[in-house]
């Protein structure tokens, strides 16, 4: 028997299937097993993807598999098909897709199952009073034996901790205690109170949505529900019923919404049947949660993007919450779009896919409008709570009226009222750090990173300049390196600056900050949110990180300090993103008993984004935006295809880039209608980490789109050079 194996090599262009001999004793091997195989001079890991009777190669050349690495297949048949799908659609190597399906720490056997000794009483002693078989003086042994008798068993380390280790040892020596090695599962967030699920009666709108979803078969639903309309209850209801039917479920949320609240709701509802997958878990925890899913001990998975690869069979529903979130697009290798992967799995399992959002992406809403998705609505907040009132402040007028500060008069008045009323406030700023850039007032010099073509950001806590692309740090300037002037100006406001100023204004008030800098460590963001939720602080300052999904009952005021920042990105999704950011931030205010208010500071108060966001008018925003996309030829009317070339040697890049561009240009001349735009040029960010960057940027449309994409894949695959990396992106969220 011959096994077809994909070897797991990290750096290499190898995307080939290798034949290996299945040695006797290993006939149990099936596709989906991990195996160790000889490759070159060493043994490396691989995945069995197929079996066959004979190979086309000489029998003498085929080496035998060294060993199987697991007791059962770890990649399910459905995932094998998903691998083929992703490979073709996104131009990926097989090994890179398969790798997505396993917890990274499992590869190279970096974590193993945690084995521990579990102690029980030998049959003769069960139920007996230990006084019958122990000496009167052996009090420590007596205590330990009573404990094991009453609890039915205990882990050895637990006994050693709570009783005399010597006594436990003696009991084992006398064969009164039997110790057996067992696998222990490291359950994350064990401290979260489980059970006590508060079953709510769904509103008419919620139950209509839930019943429609549960109607049967594969279909994609877009659940458009305003913030606080109870979308989560709809998801949980669908998942509950799925589990009752003996099926399984996946629910995706943006990484940042994976909060204790979310876990609590999930655990309370589904108990141990729920597995949590996210990057904040320790390697061991992640591995064990994954195993619980694979073995069927947990049947509902909740997690960020990568949880879409949860090893579940017989899916009954897949949910993508906050479907508009850009984190669902994987921007690094392996690049993929979660919605498409989810749709593949839902189709395979013939089950519904639910996309939910208060601010659906223009692309998804367009599909709902054209009938590809079924649209479901929750137009009102639970208990008809009013949407928060939004106040737009024109910052140009503030400036003219003599207030050059970062807070408008209106915001400060509202904040005063909020603080005096004993409530909480959230303050959004769209960038971390202290200020966005450092500029010389005399000559206009701006500090840039030496390795990347981007401005440095001042971080006041450590008095340094930081590159947000490569994390390099620099000394703060005392004078301009170009002209020597000491007048250095700091640009836009960042989260640190807002925090500092708020502390000055409210010295006695607790203030927390949440951004990439304060959430570096595991669980840091959970801690900040927990502390805010417990009322340890009254003001939470943060980037868009805090805009999503969180439910803090005492928050009555939301301040958006610089709404325009995301509007100025030169990117077709800028308006869409700003609308989402404003609506989502505003959605944090007044969710429970108190009415909420939002103060939005802007330099463009009449921009259509704000007009529609203020009136909660997604429908008209969508129409306007769609119209602009159509006239300018952007998605969803076209697909943006971008081939990026990077490397440290511009000459080497040219050797691949130029012929590839020429070939695509020739191809495009034959398909004038399909190509709306085609140009080869440097990327907007010309260099990252010392690598030059060039792009072939295209916008294509029409029925031939898929074929054109495949052709671009083929062309980029044809021209290769040492030290030059090339990849193709589809509708990338960032065109930097
Ligand atoms: P969304 O996800 O749409 O923003 P949530 O699901 O967070 O909204 O619900 C908002 C609030 O309303 C939550 O506190 C939730 O517990 C509560 N809620 C949801 N559905 C109901 C219901 N049917 N009855 C009472 N309260 C509900
Ligand atoms: Zn200067
Ligand atoms: Zn840099």
XYZ file of C-alpha atoms and ligand atoms in Angstrom:
765
model
C 0.000 0.000 0.000
C 1.214 3.503 -0.890
C 0.312 6.656 1.051
C 0.168 10.045 -0.628
C 1.720 12.492 1.799
C 1.969 16.276 1.999
C 5.152 17.140 3.833
C 4.954 20.016 6.268
C 7.803 22.271 5.157
C 7.600 25.871 6.256
C 9.780 27.721 3.816
C 9.851 26.351 0.387
C 7.870 26.386 -2.724
C 7.239 22.685 -2.584
C 3.589 21.939 -3.168
C 3.832 18.331 -4.184
C 2.374 15.058 -3.120
C 5.005 12.482 -2.160
C 4.538 8.736 -2.224
C 5.547 6.690 0.800
C 5.279 3.017 1.541
C 2.843 1.975 4.270
C 4.884 -0.538 6.286
C 3.247 -3.595 7.755
C 1.561 -2.844 11.056
C 0.464 0.552 9.768
C -2.416 -0.624 7.576
C -4.802 1.342 9.805
C -3.590 4.585 8.176
C -6.283 6.630 6.481
C -6.355 10.069 4.920
C -6.161 12.676 7.684
C -3.452 10.979 9.751
C -0.297 12.847 10.659
C 2.815 10.806 9.998
C 6.567 11.085 10.312
C 8.361 10.503 7.004
C 11.965 10.558 5.828
C 12.595 13.647 3.720
C 16.102 14.412 2.533
C 18.400 13.743 5.426
C 15.845 14.025 8.205
C 12.426 12.862 9.298
C 9.653 15.428 9.089
C 5.936 15.624 9.687
C 3.427 15.118 6.942
C -0.244 14.501 6.341
C -1.670 11.465 4.606
C -4.095 12.749 1.992
C -4.718 9.592 0.011
C -3.951 5.877 -0.349
C -3.359 3.829 -3.481
C -2.294 0.354 -4.513
C 0.822 1.287 -6.439
C 3.035 4.199 -7.304
C 4.352 5.318 -10.688
C 7.783 5.588 -9.107
C 10.328 2.770 -8.921
C 9.606 0.596 -5.952
C 13.206 1.017 -4.828
C 12.813 4.775 -4.558
C 9.857 4.695 -2.218
C 10.729 5.046 1.417
C 8.533 3.731 4.198
C 6.636 5.908 6.654
C 8.498 6.062 9.976
C 5.481 6.249 12.242
C 1.962 7.534 12.731
C 1.811 10.542 15.022
C -1.759 10.237 16.276
C -4.076 7.453 17.252
C -6.852 8.661 14.956
C -7.035 10.861 11.853
C -6.833 14.526 12.876
C -8.027 16.015 9.595
C -11.614 15.146 8.746
C -12.665 14.195 5.189
C -14.652 17.427 4.891
C -11.510 19.398 5.708
C -9.623 17.556 2.983
C -12.171 18.843 0.503
C -11.934 22.313 2.055
C -8.193 22.184 1.505
C -8.745 21.554 -2.224
C -11.265 24.369 -2.394
C -8.998 26.900 -0.674
C -5.986 25.846 -2.623
C -7.702 26.555 -5.926
C -9.553 29.664 -4.851
C -6.751 31.461 -3.057
C -3.711 30.011 -4.770
C -2.387 28.363 -1.616
C 0.007 25.509 -1.025
C -1.623 22.356 0.324
C 0.585 22.298 3.387
C -0.446 25.855 4.257
C -4.138 24.996 4.131
C -3.756 21.798 6.156
C -1.810 23.684 8.741
C -4.826 25.913 9.346
C -6.809 22.908 10.461
C -4.585 21.928 13.386
C -3.613 23.906 16.467
C -0.156 25.219 15.668
C 1.278 23.818 18.866
C 0.343 20.316 17.830
C 2.767 20.368 14.952
C 6.304 19.354 15.852
C 4.657 17.845 18.941
C 5.282 20.947 20.967
C 2.408 20.203 23.283
C 1.188 16.835 24.232
C -1.801 15.680 26.059
C -1.337 16.471 29.697
C -1.068 13.175 31.557
C -1.670 12.941 35.259
C -2.169 10.202 37.776
C -5.721 9.726 38.897
C -6.122 7.951 42.242
C -8.988 5.656 43.204
C -9.488 3.115 45.991
C -8.760 -0.506 45.200
C -12.037 -2.494 44.951
C -11.629 -4.124 48.374
C -11.659 -0.789 50.159
C -14.486 1.029 48.406
C -17.177 2.271 50.773
C -15.380 1.035 53.889
C -14.413 3.086 56.916
C -10.606 3.388 56.662
C -10.427 2.666 60.412
C -11.133 -0.961 59.450
C -7.907 -1.291 57.520
C -5.565 1.428 58.834
C -3.688 1.693 62.126
C -5.191 4.140 64.627
C -2.018 6.239 64.596
C -2.107 6.776 60.842
C -4.250 9.918 60.948
C -2.847 11.437 57.723
C -3.499 8.262 55.791
C -6.966 8.103 57.265
C -7.813 11.643 56.099
C -6.595 11.009 52.568
C -8.440 7.705 52.330
C -11.714 9.238 53.546
C -11.340 11.979 50.968
C -10.838 9.546 48.092
C -13.630 7.316 49.336
C -16.087 10.218 49.480
C -15.069 11.880 46.244
C -14.763 8.626 44.310
C -11.276 9.589 43.139
C -8.822 12.476 42.883
C -5.761 13.612 40.957
C -2.528 12.670 42.622
C -1.169 16.203 42.621
C -4.344 17.412 44.285
C -3.961 14.792 47.040
C -0.320 15.648 47.529
C -1.258 19.284 47.889
C -4.035 18.752 50.418
C -2.740 15.795 52.402
C 0.593 14.465 53.503
C 2.478 13.313 50.413
C 4.175 10.654 52.505
C 0.802 9.282 53.599
C -0.401 9.149 50.002
C 2.798 7.348 49.024
C 2.271 4.745 51.763
C -1.304 4.137 50.684
C -0.119 3.542 47.136
C 2.617 1.229 48.333
C 0.012 -0.820 50.209
C -2.124 -0.966 47.034
C -5.004 0.671 48.853
C -4.716 3.592 46.421
C -4.516 2.743 42.743
C -3.026 5.397 40.504
C -3.680 5.421 36.783
C -2.306 7.753 34.198
C -5.054 9.636 32.365
C -5.292 12.540 29.988
C -6.442 15.729 31.653
C -8.063 18.515 29.745
C -6.969 22.014 30.467
C -10.240 23.914 30.422
C -9.805 27.606 29.816
C -11.773 30.135 31.838
C -12.684 27.489 34.380
C -13.252 30.248 36.897
C -16.185 31.557 34.899
C -19.416 30.700 36.608
C -21.176 28.101 34.498
C -24.827 27.203 34.531
C -27.685 29.428 35.553
C -28.365 30.338 31.952
C -30.902 33.080 31.863
C -33.362 31.823 29.280
C -35.037 34.820 27.738
C -38.279 34.625 25.852
C -37.489 35.761 22.339
C -39.331 38.774 20.998
C -41.535 38.258 17.972
C -38.850 39.641 15.680
C -36.162 37.452 17.232
C -38.188 34.286 17.011
C -39.193 35.001 13.433
C -35.502 35.349 12.568
C -34.520 32.210 14.477
C -37.333 30.099 13.020
C -36.496 31.223 9.492
C -32.855 30.265 9.941
C -33.822 26.873 11.329
C -36.080 26.260 8.335
C -33.626 23.764 6.903
C -30.900 23.261 4.360
C -28.030 25.393 3.222
C -28.761 29.060 2.870
C -26.909 32.227 3.820
C -28.856 34.642 6.000
C -27.891 38.228 6.631
C -29.252 39.240 10.028
C -29.339 43.007 10.034
C -30.188 44.104 13.578
C -29.482 47.478 15.139
C -27.072 47.545 18.097
C -28.830 46.122 21.150
C -31.540 44.397 19.125
C -30.703 40.978 20.561
C -28.854 39.295 17.699
C -26.846 37.196 20.141
C -30.009 35.598 21.513
C -30.995 34.628 17.991
C -27.626 32.929 17.436
C -27.783 31.121 20.782
C -31.296 29.938 20.104
C -30.287 28.476 16.742
C -27.211 26.841 18.269
C -29.239 25.356 21.151
C -31.655 23.704 18.819
C -28.851 22.425 16.631
C -27.183 20.781 19.629
C -30.461 19.275 20.771
C -30.738 17.618 17.389
C -27.346 16.050 17.993
C -25.551 18.309 15.543
C -22.700 20.752 16.043
C -22.233 24.509 15.668
C -19.594 27.161 15.073
C -19.917 30.788 16.110
C -17.318 33.323 15.035
C -16.853 36.714 16.608
C -14.068 39.263 16.084
C -11.074 38.471 18.292
C -11.700 41.592 20.280
C -15.270 40.605 21.143
C -14.087 37.399 22.757
C -14.799 38.826 26.172
C -15.646 37.189 29.476
C -19.239 38.304 28.889
C -19.313 36.404 25.641
C -17.734 33.296 27.190
C -20.051 33.507 30.142
C -23.106 33.627 27.921
C -21.798 30.710 25.906
C -20.698 28.586 28.852
C -23.840 29.354 30.819
C -25.900 28.148 27.919
C -23.922 25.156 26.744
C -21.699 24.282 29.716
C -18.860 21.890 28.930
C -20.369 21.310 25.519
C -18.847 24.607 24.437
C -15.230 24.991 23.400
C -13.513 28.342 23.236
C -10.805 28.845 20.640
C -8.708 31.947 20.573
C -5.180 33.199 20.556
C -5.278 34.341 24.171
C -5.349 30.760 25.410
C -2.192 29.008 26.443
C -0.851 26.481 23.964
C -2.038 23.632 26.158
C -5.521 25.032 26.582
C -5.945 25.608 22.882
C -4.790 22.127 22.077
C -7.185 20.586 24.604
C -10.178 22.627 23.468
C -9.439 21.513 19.943
C -9.246 17.863 21.046
C -12.553 18.136 22.855
C -14.106 19.227 19.561
C -12.417 16.512 17.532
C -13.503 13.799 19.938
C -17.070 15.094 20.209
C -16.863 16.002 23.886
C -17.603 19.595 22.907
C -19.973 20.244 20.043
C -20.163 24.034 19.900
C -17.092 26.112 19.077
C -16.823 29.825 19.666
C -13.797 31.727 18.519
C -12.208 34.262 16.218
C -11.620 33.774 12.498
C -9.639 30.562 12.698
C -12.409 28.798 14.630
C -14.065 28.323 11.240
C -11.648 25.386 10.945
C -12.954 23.739 14.125
C -12.764 19.940 13.720
C -16.507 19.379 13.945
C -18.578 16.926 11.983
C -22.264 17.214 11.219
C -22.542 20.978 11.485
C -26.064 22.269 12.053
C -25.397 25.993 11.927
C -22.499 28.411 11.362
C -22.691 31.966 12.696
C -20.462 34.922 11.829
C -21.186 37.778 14.205
C -20.154 41.344 13.267
C -19.768 40.014 9.752
C -18.529 43.385 8.466
C -15.393 43.154 10.590
C -12.191 43.290 8.579
C -10.587 40.622 10.765
C -12.540 38.034 8.757
C -10.192 38.665 5.880
C -6.864 36.958 6.435
C -4.311 39.412 5.103
C -1.268 37.208 5.510
C -0.413 33.861 4.075
C -2.563 31.818 3.958
C -4.887 34.503 2.636
C -8.575 33.669 2.652
C -11.991 35.187 3.204
C -13.806 33.610 6.146
C -17.277 34.086 4.664
C -16.361 31.920 1.691
C -14.815 29.222 3.860
C -17.896 29.281 6.100
C -20.178 29.014 3.081
C -18.186 26.013 1.863
C -18.591 24.230 5.194
C -22.276 25.131 5.483
C -22.870 23.819 1.975
C -20.985 20.585 2.720
C -23.134 20.055 5.795
C -26.307 21.357 4.196
C -26.883 23.771 7.062
C -27.603 27.496 7.389
C -24.921 30.185 7.573
C -25.901 33.288 9.541
C -24.068 36.568 9.008
C -25.050 39.153 11.608
C -24.325 42.849 11.973
C -25.779 46.230 12.827
C -23.737 47.612 9.953
C -23.428 44.915 7.302
C -20.618 45.233 4.818
C -21.714 46.799 1.567
C -20.706 43.580 -0.186
C -22.952 41.371 1.977
C -25.894 43.748 1.923
C -25.636 43.895 -1.843
C -25.890 40.116 -1.975
C -28.940 40.252 0.240
C -30.481 42.841 -2.070
C -29.801 40.775 -5.133
C -31.333 37.700 -3.527
C -28.192 35.644 -3.064
C -28.596 35.959 0.719
C -31.862 36.011 2.633
C -32.265 39.237 4.603
C -33.598 39.139 8.167
C -34.166 42.262 10.212
C -34.261 43.286 13.852
C -35.093 46.961 13.444
C -35.586 47.839 17.110
C -33.633 47.611 20.309
C -34.868 45.168 22.947
C -37.692 46.732 24.981
C -37.862 49.460 22.354
C -35.026 51.313 24.045
C -34.308 54.433 22.046
C -31.165 54.616 19.959
C -28.703 57.048 21.520
C -28.950 60.663 20.524
C -25.992 61.777 18.455
C -24.506 65.238 18.600
C -22.194 66.303 15.777
C -19.614 68.928 16.738
C -17.867 70.934 14.032
C -14.273 71.113 15.237
C -13.433 73.929 12.827
C -15.920 76.124 14.688
C -14.384 75.060 18.009
C -11.004 76.150 16.737
C -12.380 79.506 15.532
C -14.076 80.019 18.878
C -10.697 79.737 20.561
C -10.629 76.090 21.640
C -7.599 74.381 20.091
C -7.873 71.411 22.475
C -8.795 67.866 21.616
C -12.125 67.984 23.489
C -14.989 70.146 22.305
C -17.014 72.238 24.753
C -20.042 70.066 24.086
C -18.157 66.886 24.876
C -16.802 68.284 28.137
C -20.278 69.395 29.210
C -21.673 65.947 28.496
C -18.772 64.284 30.251
C -19.340 66.447 33.328
C -22.988 65.479 33.416
C -22.118 61.831 32.963
C -19.517 61.855 35.738
C -21.781 63.819 38.094
C -24.558 61.353 37.445
C -22.281 58.508 38.520
C -22.275 56.854 35.095
C -19.501 55.619 32.808
C -18.145 57.012 29.551
C -16.238 55.570 26.607
C -13.911 57.705 24.515
C -12.825 56.556 21.061
C -9.802 57.589 19.159
C -8.796 55.929 16.002
C -5.124 55.572 16.684
C -2.845 54.448 19.401
C 0.208 56.227 20.671
C 0.414 59.845 21.615
C 0.281 61.588 18.278
C 0.339 60.233 14.811
C 3.411 61.957 13.475
C 6.340 64.133 14.415
C 7.037 67.091 12.159
C 9.516 69.966 12.071
C 7.653 73.274 11.981
C 10.522 75.049 10.297
C 11.224 72.783 7.315
C 8.380 70.267 7.290
C 10.623 67.243 7.933
C 8.652 64.269 9.308
C 10.309 61.440 11.168
C 10.125 58.186 9.228
C 11.189 54.620 9.870
C 14.503 53.707 8.242
C 13.205 50.311 7.151
C 9.640 51.227 6.230
C 8.161 54.027 4.218
C 5.893 55.286 7.020
C 5.827 58.016 9.644
C 6.890 57.233 13.170
C 4.474 57.570 16.079
C 5.360 59.240 19.363
C 4.722 57.166 22.503
C 4.817 59.398 25.538
C 5.016 56.637 28.145
C 8.522 55.657 27.123
C 9.390 58.928 25.348
C 10.126 57.101 22.130
C 9.165 57.037 18.468
C 7.790 53.783 17.182
C 7.169 52.301 13.741
C 3.775 50.609 13.680
C 4.787 48.426 10.749
C 7.950 46.820 12.090
C 7.932 47.800 15.776
C 11.359 49.480 15.511
C 11.875 52.192 18.114
C 13.797 55.475 17.873
C 14.771 58.260 20.274
C 12.409 61.207 20.402
C 13.841 64.175 18.499
C 15.070 67.162 20.452
C 15.860 69.042 17.252
C 15.195 68.543 13.561
C 17.856 66.312 11.962
C 17.490 68.214 8.664
C 17.606 71.884 9.710
C 18.376 71.816 13.420
C 15.230 73.686 14.451
C 14.034 72.843 17.963
C 10.391 73.426 17.037
C 9.048 69.935 16.688
C 5.313 69.602 16.312
C 3.290 66.584 17.304
C 0.505 65.703 14.880
C -2.894 64.174 15.548
C -4.039 62.995 18.907
C -3.662 59.434 20.028
C -5.085 57.394 22.870
C -2.229 58.170 25.277
C -2.651 61.903 24.865
C -6.414 61.689 25.436
C -5.830 59.636 28.567
C -3.297 62.133 29.916
C -5.599 65.079 29.322
C -8.599 63.331 30.868
C -6.548 62.569 33.978
C -5.760 66.248 34.321
C -9.445 67.146 33.989
C -10.701 64.443 36.361
C -7.917 63.748 38.830
C -9.995 61.563 41.132
C -11.683 59.475 38.468
C -10.465 56.029 37.427
C -9.480 55.922 33.761
C -8.509 52.875 31.729
C -6.948 52.763 28.295
C -7.238 49.977 25.772
C -5.184 49.859 22.599
C -2.501 47.683 21.025
C 0.041 48.942 23.529
C -1.915 48.094 26.662
C -3.065 44.704 25.404
C 0.194 43.019 24.484
C -0.004 40.289 27.088
C -2.389 37.363 27.214
C -5.765 38.275 28.681
C -4.778 41.948 29.034
C -7.772 43.145 27.084
C -10.090 40.891 29.055
C -8.740 42.338 32.278
C -9.296 45.907 31.151
C -12.863 45.161 30.095
C -13.575 43.274 33.331
C -12.270 46.129 35.439
C -14.360 48.614 33.518
C -17.378 46.384 33.816
C -16.874 46.117 37.604
C -16.860 49.906 37.766
C -13.219 50.203 38.847
C -12.872 52.973 36.313
C -15.408 55.454 35.054
C -13.837 56.312 31.728
C -12.494 53.888 29.124
C -10.305 55.394 26.413
C -9.464 53.292 23.405
C -9.110 52.639 19.712
C -11.807 50.929 17.650
C -10.903 47.902 19.744
C -13.464 49.036 22.292
C -16.132 49.836 19.717
C -17.314 46.323 19.137
C -19.971 44.261 20.754
C -19.344 45.123 24.376
C -22.331 45.556 26.613
C -21.711 47.885 29.598
C -25.003 48.857 31.224
C -23.701 51.987 32.988
C -22.213 53.616 29.891
C -24.340 56.609 28.975
C -21.851 58.702 27.047
C -19.716 57.858 24.066
C -17.254 60.367 22.673
C -15.778 59.899 19.212
C -12.885 62.323 19.176
C -11.696 62.124 15.608
C -14.276 60.403 13.490
C -12.709 61.668 10.265
C -9.453 59.814 10.640
C -10.700 56.710 8.952
C -12.406 58.832 6.307
C -9.089 60.112 5.058
C -7.591 56.774 4.240
C -7.270 56.564 0.506
C -9.283 53.454 0.213
C -12.636 52.648 -1.318
C -13.970 51.280 1.949
C -13.206 54.452 3.933
C -16.806 55.674 4.079
C -18.118 52.212 4.863
C -15.628 51.809 7.678
C -16.373 55.195 9.150
C -20.104 54.492 9.089
C -19.476 51.201 10.862
C -17.151 52.730 13.421
C -19.530 55.547 14.301
C -22.592 53.319 14.478
C -20.832 50.609 16.475
C -19.296 53.096 18.915
C -22.615 54.814 19.368
C -24.152 51.416 19.974
C -22.216 51.140 23.222
C -24.241 53.962 24.809
C -27.461 53.592 26.763
C -27.988 49.883 26.295
C -29.766 49.317 29.571
C -31.717 51.567 31.888
C -30.360 54.980 31.046
C -30.626 56.859 27.788
C -27.369 57.211 25.910
C -25.720 60.155 24.219
C -22.988 60.318 21.653
C -20.747 63.254 20.849
C -19.068 62.992 17.482
C -16.283 65.473 16.759
C -15.518 66.083 13.108
C -14.003 68.506 10.638
C -16.528 67.447 7.985
C -19.900 67.604 9.736
C -21.879 67.497 6.512
C -20.317 64.363 5.105
C -23.052 61.903 4.119
C -21.580 59.243 6.368
C -22.395 61.318 9.450
C -25.805 62.378 8.259
C -26.874 58.777 7.795
C -25.087 57.452 10.874
C -26.739 60.123 13.019
C -30.184 59.113 11.863
C -29.398 55.438 12.063
C -30.200 55.185 8.443
C -28.263 52.226 7.114
C -30.595 51.803 4.160
C -29.944 55.216 2.645
C -26.269 55.065 3.462
C -26.104 51.807 1.545
C -27.910 53.244 -1.492
C -25.636 56.256 -1.654
C -22.494 54.217 -1.154
C -23.535 51.590 -3.695
C -24.179 54.303 -6.201
C -20.690 55.716 -5.722
C -19.132 52.261 -6.033
C -20.984 51.669 -9.264
C -19.938 54.929 -10.886
C -16.335 54.595 -9.754
C -16.098 50.892 -10.587
C -15.273 49.452 -7.180
C -16.500 46.312 -5.376
C -19.081 44.839 -5.289
C -19.244 45.791 -8.979
C -15.658 44.765 -9.602
C -13.034 42.612 -7.925
C -9.772 44.212 -6.932
C -6.876 41.928 -7.754
C -3.446 42.919 -6.576
C -0.184 41.071 -7.164
C 2.482 42.291 -4.740
C 6.218 41.724 -5.274
C 8.706 42.419 -2.538
C 12.384 41.870 -1.858
C 15.579 43.620 -0.844
C 16.921 43.880 -4.400
C 14.975 46.034 -6.845
C 16.735 44.468 -9.828
C 15.672 40.979 -8.812
C 12.084 42.148 -8.310
C 12.102 43.627 -11.812
C 13.050 40.227 -13.269
C 9.741 38.812 -12.075
C 7.596 41.893 -11.987
C 8.239 43.167 -15.530
C 7.518 39.996 -17.506
C 4.498 39.236 -15.309
C 3.115 42.712 -15.916
C 3.739 42.425 -19.661
C 1.937 39.112 -19.797
C -1.071 40.397 -17.872
C -1.190 43.504 -20.073
C -1.224 41.368 -23.197
C -3.957 39.243 -21.731
C -5.965 42.333 -20.730
C -5.817 43.731 -24.261
C -7.877 40.758 -25.405
C -10.405 41.327 -22.636
C -10.895 45.064 -22.613
C -14.393 44.828 -21.131
C -13.303 42.801 -18.168
C -10.375 45.015 -17.126
C -11.504 48.313 -15.667
C -8.068 49.179 -14.385
C -4.567 47.740 -14.743
C -1.279 49.283 -13.700
C 2.102 48.218 -12.449
C 3.789 50.525 -9.945
C 5.384 50.859 -6.544
C 3.072 50.133 -3.614
C 1.829 53.169 -1.649
C 4.088 52.054 1.195
C 7.230 51.645 -0.860
C 9.217 49.697 1.679
C 8.472 47.512 4.699
C 11.180 46.059 6.914
C 13.795 46.920 4.330
C 11.990 45.216 1.462
C 10.992 47.179 -1.648
C 7.406 46.699 -2.702
C 5.823 46.749 -6.163
C 2.298 45.952 -7.242
C 0.241 45.053 -10.272
C -3.122 46.531 -9.429
C -6.242 45.465 -11.307
C -9.954 45.888 -11.149
C -11.868 43.288 -13.103
C -15.538 42.597 -13.652
C -17.966 40.318 -15.381
C -18.415 36.607 -15.876
C -14.746 36.022 -16.665
C -13.550 37.289 -13.282
C -12.764 33.862 -11.832
C -10.871 32.843 -14.947
C -8.847 36.061 -14.923
C -7.918 35.508 -11.284
C -6.714 31.990 -12.091
C -4.651 33.425 -14.913
C -3.053 35.993 -12.607
C -2.179 33.157 -10.218
C -0.574 31.258 -13.054
C 1.422 34.268 -14.254
C 2.775 35.118 -10.803
C 3.678 31.475 -10.353
C 5.664 31.479 -13.599
C 8.162 34.236 -12.815
C 10.158 33.579 -9.708
C 13.483 34.734 -8.427
C 15.606 34.196 -5.393
C 14.739 36.579 -2.573
C 11.573 37.840 -4.260
C 8.241 37.143 -2.622
C 5.058 37.380 -4.664
C 1.460 36.950 -3.666
C -1.958 37.823 -5.004
C -4.676 39.504 -2.959
C -8.397 39.703 -3.741
C -10.306 42.751 -2.481
C -7.666 43.416 0.166
C -8.855 45.547 3.087
C -5.599 47.498 2.978
C -3.904 48.713 -0.150
C -0.808 50.008 1.596
P -26.914 42.905 19.783
O -25.966 41.749 19.670
O -27.944 42.912 18.716
O -26.212 44.232 19.916
P -27.532 41.731 22.297
O -27.771 40.371 21.822
O -26.263 42.044 22.997
O -27.747 42.739 21.101
O -28.773 42.128 23.236
C -28.865 43.378 23.879
C -29.386 43.183 25.285
O -30.736 42.744 25.281
C -28.602 42.152 26.055
O -28.430 42.621 27.380
C -29.502 40.931 26.026
O -29.292 40.106 27.157
C -30.877 41.538 26.037
N -31.880 40.699 25.359
C -31.757 40.087 24.168
N -32.878 39.453 23.812
C -33.751 39.647 24.820
C -35.117 39.249 25.049
N -35.772 38.514 24.152
N -35.694 39.643 26.190
C -35.020 40.386 27.082
N -33.756 40.798 26.940
C -33.124 40.452 25.815
Zn 13.604 70.936 10.128
Zn 9.543 50.181 10.328
